[in-house]
Tab-separated table of C-alpha atoms and ligand atoms in Angstrom:
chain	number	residue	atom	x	y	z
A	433	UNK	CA	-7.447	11.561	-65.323
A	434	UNK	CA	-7.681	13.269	-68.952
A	435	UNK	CA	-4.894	13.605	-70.615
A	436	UNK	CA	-6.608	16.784	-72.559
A	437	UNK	CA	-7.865	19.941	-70.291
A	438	UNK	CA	-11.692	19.459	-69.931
A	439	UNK	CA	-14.059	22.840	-68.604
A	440	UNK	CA	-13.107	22.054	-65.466
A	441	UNK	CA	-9.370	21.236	-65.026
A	442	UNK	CA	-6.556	21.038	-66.341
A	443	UNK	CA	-5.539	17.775	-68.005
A	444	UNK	CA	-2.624	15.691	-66.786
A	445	UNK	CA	-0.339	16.948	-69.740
A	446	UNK	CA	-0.578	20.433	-68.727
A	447	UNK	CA	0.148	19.420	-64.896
A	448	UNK	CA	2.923	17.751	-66.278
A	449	UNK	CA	4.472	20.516	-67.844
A	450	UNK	CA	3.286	23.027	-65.453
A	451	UNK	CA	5.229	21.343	-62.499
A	452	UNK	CA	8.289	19.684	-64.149
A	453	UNK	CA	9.171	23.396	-65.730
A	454	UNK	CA	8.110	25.613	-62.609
A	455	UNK	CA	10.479	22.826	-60.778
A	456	UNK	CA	13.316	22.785	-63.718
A	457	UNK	CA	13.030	26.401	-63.195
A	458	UNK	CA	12.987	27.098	-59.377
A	459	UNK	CA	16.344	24.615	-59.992
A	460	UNK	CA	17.538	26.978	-63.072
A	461	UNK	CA	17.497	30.089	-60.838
A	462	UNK	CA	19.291	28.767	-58.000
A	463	UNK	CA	22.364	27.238	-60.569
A	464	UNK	CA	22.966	30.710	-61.889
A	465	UNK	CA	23.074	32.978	-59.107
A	466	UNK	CA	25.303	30.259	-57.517
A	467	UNK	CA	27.659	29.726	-60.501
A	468	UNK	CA	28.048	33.565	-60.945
A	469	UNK	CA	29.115	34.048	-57.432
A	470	UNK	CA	31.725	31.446	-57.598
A	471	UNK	CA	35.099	32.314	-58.880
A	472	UNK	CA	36.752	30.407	-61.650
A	473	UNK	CA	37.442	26.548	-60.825
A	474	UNK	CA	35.505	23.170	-62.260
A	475	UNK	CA	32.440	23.144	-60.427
A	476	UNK	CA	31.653	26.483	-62.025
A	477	UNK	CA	32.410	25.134	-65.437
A	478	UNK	CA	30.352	22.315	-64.686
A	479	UNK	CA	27.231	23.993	-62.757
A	480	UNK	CA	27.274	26.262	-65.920
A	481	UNK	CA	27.145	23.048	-68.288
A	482	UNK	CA	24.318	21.577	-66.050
A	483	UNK	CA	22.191	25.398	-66.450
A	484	UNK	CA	22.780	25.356	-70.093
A	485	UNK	CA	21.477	22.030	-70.764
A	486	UNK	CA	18.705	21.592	-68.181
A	487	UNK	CA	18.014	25.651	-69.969
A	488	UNK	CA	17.665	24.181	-73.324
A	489	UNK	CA	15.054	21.434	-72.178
A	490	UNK	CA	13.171	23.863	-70.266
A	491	UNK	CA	13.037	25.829	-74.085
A	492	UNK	CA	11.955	22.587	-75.055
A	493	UNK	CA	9.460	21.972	-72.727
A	494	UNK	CA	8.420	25.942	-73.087
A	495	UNK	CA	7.622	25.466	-77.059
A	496	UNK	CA	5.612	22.083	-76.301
A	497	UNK	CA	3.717	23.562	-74.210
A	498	UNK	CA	3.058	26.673	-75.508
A	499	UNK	CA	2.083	24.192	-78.539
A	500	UNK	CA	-0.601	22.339	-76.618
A	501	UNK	CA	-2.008	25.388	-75.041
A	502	UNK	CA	-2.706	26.741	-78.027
A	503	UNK	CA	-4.310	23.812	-79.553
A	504	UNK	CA	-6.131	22.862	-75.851
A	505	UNK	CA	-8.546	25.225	-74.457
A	506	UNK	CA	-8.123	26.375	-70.491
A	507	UNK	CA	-10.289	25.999	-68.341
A	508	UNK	CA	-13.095	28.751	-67.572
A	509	UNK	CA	-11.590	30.990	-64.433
A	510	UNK	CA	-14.390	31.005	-61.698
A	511	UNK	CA	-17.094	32.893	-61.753
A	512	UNK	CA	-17.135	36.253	-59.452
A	513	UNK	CA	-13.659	37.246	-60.316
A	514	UNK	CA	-13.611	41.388	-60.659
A	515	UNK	CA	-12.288	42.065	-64.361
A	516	UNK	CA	-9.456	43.623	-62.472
A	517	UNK	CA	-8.374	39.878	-61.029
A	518	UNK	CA	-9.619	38.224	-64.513
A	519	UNK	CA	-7.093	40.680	-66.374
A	520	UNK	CA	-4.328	40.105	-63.921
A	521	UNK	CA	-4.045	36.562	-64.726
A	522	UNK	CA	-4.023	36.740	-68.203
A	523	UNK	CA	-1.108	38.743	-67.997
A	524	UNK	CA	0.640	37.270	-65.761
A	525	UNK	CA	0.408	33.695	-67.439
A	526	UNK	CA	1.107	35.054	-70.774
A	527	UNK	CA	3.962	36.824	-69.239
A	528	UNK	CA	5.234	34.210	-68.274
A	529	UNK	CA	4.620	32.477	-71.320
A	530	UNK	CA	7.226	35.168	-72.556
A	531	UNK	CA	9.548	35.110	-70.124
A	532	UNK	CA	10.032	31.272	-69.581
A	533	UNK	CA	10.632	31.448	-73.705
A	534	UNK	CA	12.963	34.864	-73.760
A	535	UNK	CA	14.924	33.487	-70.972
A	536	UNK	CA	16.677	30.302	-72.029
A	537	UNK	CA	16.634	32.132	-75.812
A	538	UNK	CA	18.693	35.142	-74.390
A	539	UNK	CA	21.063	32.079	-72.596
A	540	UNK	CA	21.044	30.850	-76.162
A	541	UNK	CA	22.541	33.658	-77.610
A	542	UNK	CA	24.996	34.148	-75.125
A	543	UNK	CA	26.640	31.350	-75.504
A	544	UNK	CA	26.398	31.466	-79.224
A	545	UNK	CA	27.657	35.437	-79.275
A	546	UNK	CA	30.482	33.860	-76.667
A	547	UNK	CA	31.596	31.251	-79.579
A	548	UNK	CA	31.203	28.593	-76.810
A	549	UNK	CA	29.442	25.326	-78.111
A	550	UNK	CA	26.865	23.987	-76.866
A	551	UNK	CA	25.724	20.137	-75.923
A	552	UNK	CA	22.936	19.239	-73.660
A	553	UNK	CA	24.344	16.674	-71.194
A	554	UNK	CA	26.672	15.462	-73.663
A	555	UNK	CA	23.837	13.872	-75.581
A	556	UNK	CA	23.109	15.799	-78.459
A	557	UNK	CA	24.895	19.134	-79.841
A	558	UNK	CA	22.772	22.567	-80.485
A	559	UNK	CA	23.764	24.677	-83.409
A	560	UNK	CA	24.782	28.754	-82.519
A	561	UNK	CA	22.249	31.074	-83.182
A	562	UNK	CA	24.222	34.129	-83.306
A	563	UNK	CA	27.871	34.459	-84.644
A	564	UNK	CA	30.898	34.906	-82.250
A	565	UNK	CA	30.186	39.002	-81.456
A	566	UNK	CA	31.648	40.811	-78.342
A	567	UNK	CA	28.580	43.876	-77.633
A	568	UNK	CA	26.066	40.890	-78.329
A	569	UNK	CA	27.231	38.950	-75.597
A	570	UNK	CA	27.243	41.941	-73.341
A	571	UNK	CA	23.878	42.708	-74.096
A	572	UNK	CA	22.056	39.246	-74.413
A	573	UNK	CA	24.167	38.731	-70.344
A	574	UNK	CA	22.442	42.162	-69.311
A	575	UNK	CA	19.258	40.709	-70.148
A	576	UNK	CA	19.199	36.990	-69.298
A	577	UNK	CA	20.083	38.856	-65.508
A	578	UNK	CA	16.921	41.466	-66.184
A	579	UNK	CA	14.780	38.673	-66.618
A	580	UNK	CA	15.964	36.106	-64.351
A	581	UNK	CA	14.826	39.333	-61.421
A	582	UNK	CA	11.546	39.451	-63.471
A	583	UNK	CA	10.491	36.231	-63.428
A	584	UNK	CA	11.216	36.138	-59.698
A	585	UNK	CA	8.483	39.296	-58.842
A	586	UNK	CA	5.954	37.521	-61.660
A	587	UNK	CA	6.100	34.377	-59.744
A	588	UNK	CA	5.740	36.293	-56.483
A	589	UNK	CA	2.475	37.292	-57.789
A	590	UNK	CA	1.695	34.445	-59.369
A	591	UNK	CA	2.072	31.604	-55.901
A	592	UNK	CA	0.233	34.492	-54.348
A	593	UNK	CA	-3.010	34.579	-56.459
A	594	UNK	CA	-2.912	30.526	-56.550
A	595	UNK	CA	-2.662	30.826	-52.738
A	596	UNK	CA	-5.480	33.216	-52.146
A	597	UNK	CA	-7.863	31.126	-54.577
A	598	UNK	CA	-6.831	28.022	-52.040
A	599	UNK	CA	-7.156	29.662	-49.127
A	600	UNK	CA	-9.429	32.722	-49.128
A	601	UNK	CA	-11.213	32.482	-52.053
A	602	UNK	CA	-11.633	28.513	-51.260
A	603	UNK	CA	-12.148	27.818	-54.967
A	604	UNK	CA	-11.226	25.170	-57.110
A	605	UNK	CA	-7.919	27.098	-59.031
A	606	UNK	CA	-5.090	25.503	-57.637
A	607	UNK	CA	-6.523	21.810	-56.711
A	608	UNK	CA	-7.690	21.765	-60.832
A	609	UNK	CA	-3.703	22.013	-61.391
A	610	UNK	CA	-2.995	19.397	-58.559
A	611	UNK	CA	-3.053	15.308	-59.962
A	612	UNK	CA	-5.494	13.613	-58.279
A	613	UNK	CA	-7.250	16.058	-56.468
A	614	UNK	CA	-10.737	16.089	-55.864
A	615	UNK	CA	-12.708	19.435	-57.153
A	616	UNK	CA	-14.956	21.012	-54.628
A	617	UNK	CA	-17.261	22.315	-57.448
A	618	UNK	CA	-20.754	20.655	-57.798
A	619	UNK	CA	-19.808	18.446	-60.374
A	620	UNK	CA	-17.361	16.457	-58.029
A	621	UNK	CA	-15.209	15.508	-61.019
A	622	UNK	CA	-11.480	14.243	-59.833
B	570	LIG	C1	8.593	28.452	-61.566
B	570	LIG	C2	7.388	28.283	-61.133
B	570	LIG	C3	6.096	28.427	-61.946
B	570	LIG	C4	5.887	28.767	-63.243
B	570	LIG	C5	6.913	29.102	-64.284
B	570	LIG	C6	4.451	28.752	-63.477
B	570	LIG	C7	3.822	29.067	-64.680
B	570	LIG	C8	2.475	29.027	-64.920
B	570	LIG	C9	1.803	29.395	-66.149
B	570	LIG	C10	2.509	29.917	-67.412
B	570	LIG	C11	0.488	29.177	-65.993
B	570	LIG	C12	-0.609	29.437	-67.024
B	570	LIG	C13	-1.014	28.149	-67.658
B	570	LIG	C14	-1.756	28.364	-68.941
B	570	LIG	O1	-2.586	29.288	-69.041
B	570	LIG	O2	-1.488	27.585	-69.882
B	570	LIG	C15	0.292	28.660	-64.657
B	570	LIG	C16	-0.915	28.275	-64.117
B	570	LIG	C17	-1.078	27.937	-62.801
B	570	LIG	N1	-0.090	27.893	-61.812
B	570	LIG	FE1	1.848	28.147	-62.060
B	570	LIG	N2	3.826	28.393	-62.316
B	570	LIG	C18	4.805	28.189	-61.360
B	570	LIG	C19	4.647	27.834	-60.045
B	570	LIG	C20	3.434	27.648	-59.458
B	570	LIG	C21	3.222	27.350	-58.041
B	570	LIG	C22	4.338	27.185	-57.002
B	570	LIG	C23	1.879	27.256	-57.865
B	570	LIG	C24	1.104	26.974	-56.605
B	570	LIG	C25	1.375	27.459	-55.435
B	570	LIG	C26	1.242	27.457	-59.150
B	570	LIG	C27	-0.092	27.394	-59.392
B	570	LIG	C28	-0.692	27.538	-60.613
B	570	LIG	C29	-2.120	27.339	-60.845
B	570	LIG	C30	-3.128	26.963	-59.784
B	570	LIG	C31	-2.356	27.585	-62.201
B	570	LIG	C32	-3.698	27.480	-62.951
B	570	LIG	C33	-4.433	28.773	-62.938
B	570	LIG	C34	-5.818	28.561	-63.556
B	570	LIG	O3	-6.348	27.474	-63.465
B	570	LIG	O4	-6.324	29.524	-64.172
B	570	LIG	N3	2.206	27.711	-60.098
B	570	LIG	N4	1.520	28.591	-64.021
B	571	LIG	C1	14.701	28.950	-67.793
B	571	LIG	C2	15.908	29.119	-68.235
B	571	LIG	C3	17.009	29.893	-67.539
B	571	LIG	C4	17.028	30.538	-66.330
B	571	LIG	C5	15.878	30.683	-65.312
B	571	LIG	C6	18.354	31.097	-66.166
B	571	LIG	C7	18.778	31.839	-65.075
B	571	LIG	C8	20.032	32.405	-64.937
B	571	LIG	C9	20.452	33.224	-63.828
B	571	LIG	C10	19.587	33.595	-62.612
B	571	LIG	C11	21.749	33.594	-64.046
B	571	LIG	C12	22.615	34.494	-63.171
B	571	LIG	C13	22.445	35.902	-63.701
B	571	LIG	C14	23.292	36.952	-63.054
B	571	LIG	O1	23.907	36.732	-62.018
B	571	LIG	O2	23.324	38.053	-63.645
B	571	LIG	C15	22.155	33.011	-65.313
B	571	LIG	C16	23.391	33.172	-65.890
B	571	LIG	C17	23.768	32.592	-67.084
B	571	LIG	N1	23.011	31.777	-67.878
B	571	LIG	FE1	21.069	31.276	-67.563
B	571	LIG	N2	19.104	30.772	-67.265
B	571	LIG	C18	18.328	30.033	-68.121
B	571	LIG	C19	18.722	29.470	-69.320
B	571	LIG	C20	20.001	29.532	-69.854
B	571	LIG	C21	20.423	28.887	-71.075
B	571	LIG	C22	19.547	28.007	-71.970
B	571	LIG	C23	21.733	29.218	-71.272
B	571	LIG	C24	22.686	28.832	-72.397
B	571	LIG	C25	22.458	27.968	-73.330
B	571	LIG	C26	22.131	30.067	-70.159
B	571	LIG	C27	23.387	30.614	-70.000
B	571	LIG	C28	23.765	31.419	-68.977
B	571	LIG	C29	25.082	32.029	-68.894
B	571	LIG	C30	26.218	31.868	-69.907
B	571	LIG	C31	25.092	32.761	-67.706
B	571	LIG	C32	26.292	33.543	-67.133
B	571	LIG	C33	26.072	34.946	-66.917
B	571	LIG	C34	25.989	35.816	-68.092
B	571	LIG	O3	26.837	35.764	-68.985
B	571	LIG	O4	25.022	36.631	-68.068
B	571	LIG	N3	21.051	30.227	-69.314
B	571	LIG	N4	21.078	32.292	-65.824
């Protein structure tokens, strides 16, 4: 398989990035509605220091990505979409886009406003962004928690479209994000 997207499908470092952050994500979600509902003790301290740094490679991985899009062409949606379902997907990948960037930055300053440092599994430290500020903090928390419930209803939508292009549409949009997968377009490309 490519390692660069070709007309058809997506190349194998887009897959790569697609599935290791929508997994790293799934996974970020999870860590901090559980750490929030726990009361003080170590595993919160240390669930929190697992979200921060697995949140700061997922930035990471955001900004590479973002990065390669930009410099790789997608490939061409099917044909017979309605503009309605062409414009829908647009904005809900570059919303995510967005999000998946705004959320680990809001995180980011957090911690920063919070005067708490910050090292990503103990192997490298990450300089604050913000200075130590009280009504920061406040507001950067209100919004990491708007966005976290945001990102959930985009990727509602978002599993839902791939699944209806699987399954009703039977076109080739999800299996041209899936390694390995044979295309059921003409060309038979894997
Ligand atoms: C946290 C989970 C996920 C995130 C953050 C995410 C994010 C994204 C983004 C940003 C794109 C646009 C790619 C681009 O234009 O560069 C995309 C494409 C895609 N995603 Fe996801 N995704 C997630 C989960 C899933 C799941 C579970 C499925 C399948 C059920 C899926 C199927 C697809 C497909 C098929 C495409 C390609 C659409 C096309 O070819 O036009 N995604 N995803
Ligand atoms: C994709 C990246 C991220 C996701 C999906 C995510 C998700 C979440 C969620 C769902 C919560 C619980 C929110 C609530 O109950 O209101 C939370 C809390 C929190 N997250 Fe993240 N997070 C991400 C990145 C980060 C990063 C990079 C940091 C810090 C460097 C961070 C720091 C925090 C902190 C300090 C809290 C505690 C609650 C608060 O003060 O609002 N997060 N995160």
């Amino acid at each position: 398989m490519q390692i660069r997207n070709t007309r058809q499908r997506w190349g194998a470092a887009a897959q790569l990035l697609h599935w290791s952050i929508a997994a790293a994500v799934l996974v970020m979600l999870g860590l901090g509605w559980w750490a929030e509902s726990l009361g003080y003790s170590k595993l919160k301290v240390d669930l929190f220091w697992v979200h921060k740094s697995l949140g700061m490679l997922v930035l990471a991985a955001m900004t590479l990505r973002l990065l390669w899009r930009l410099t790789n062409p997608a490939p061409a949606l099917p044909g017979g979409l309605k503009a309605w379902e062409r414009g829908a997907a647009h904005v809900t990948h570059y919303g995510l886009y967005v999000l998946l960037l705004a959320m680990p930055l809001s995180g980011w300053v957090i911690n920063s406003a919070a005067n708490f440092p910050l090292s990503v599994f103990g192997w490298f430290e990450v300089p604050a962004i913000v200075g130590p500020d009280d009504d920061l903090k406040s507001l950067a928390s209100d919004v990491h928690g708007v966005l976290a419930w945001t990102i959930v209803g985009v990727l509602v939508l978002h599993v839902a479209a791939a699944l209806k292009h699987h399954f009703v549409l039977r076109d080739d949009v999800l299996r041209r994000m899936l390694p390995g997968v044979r295309l059921r377009g003409s060309d038979g490309e894997i």
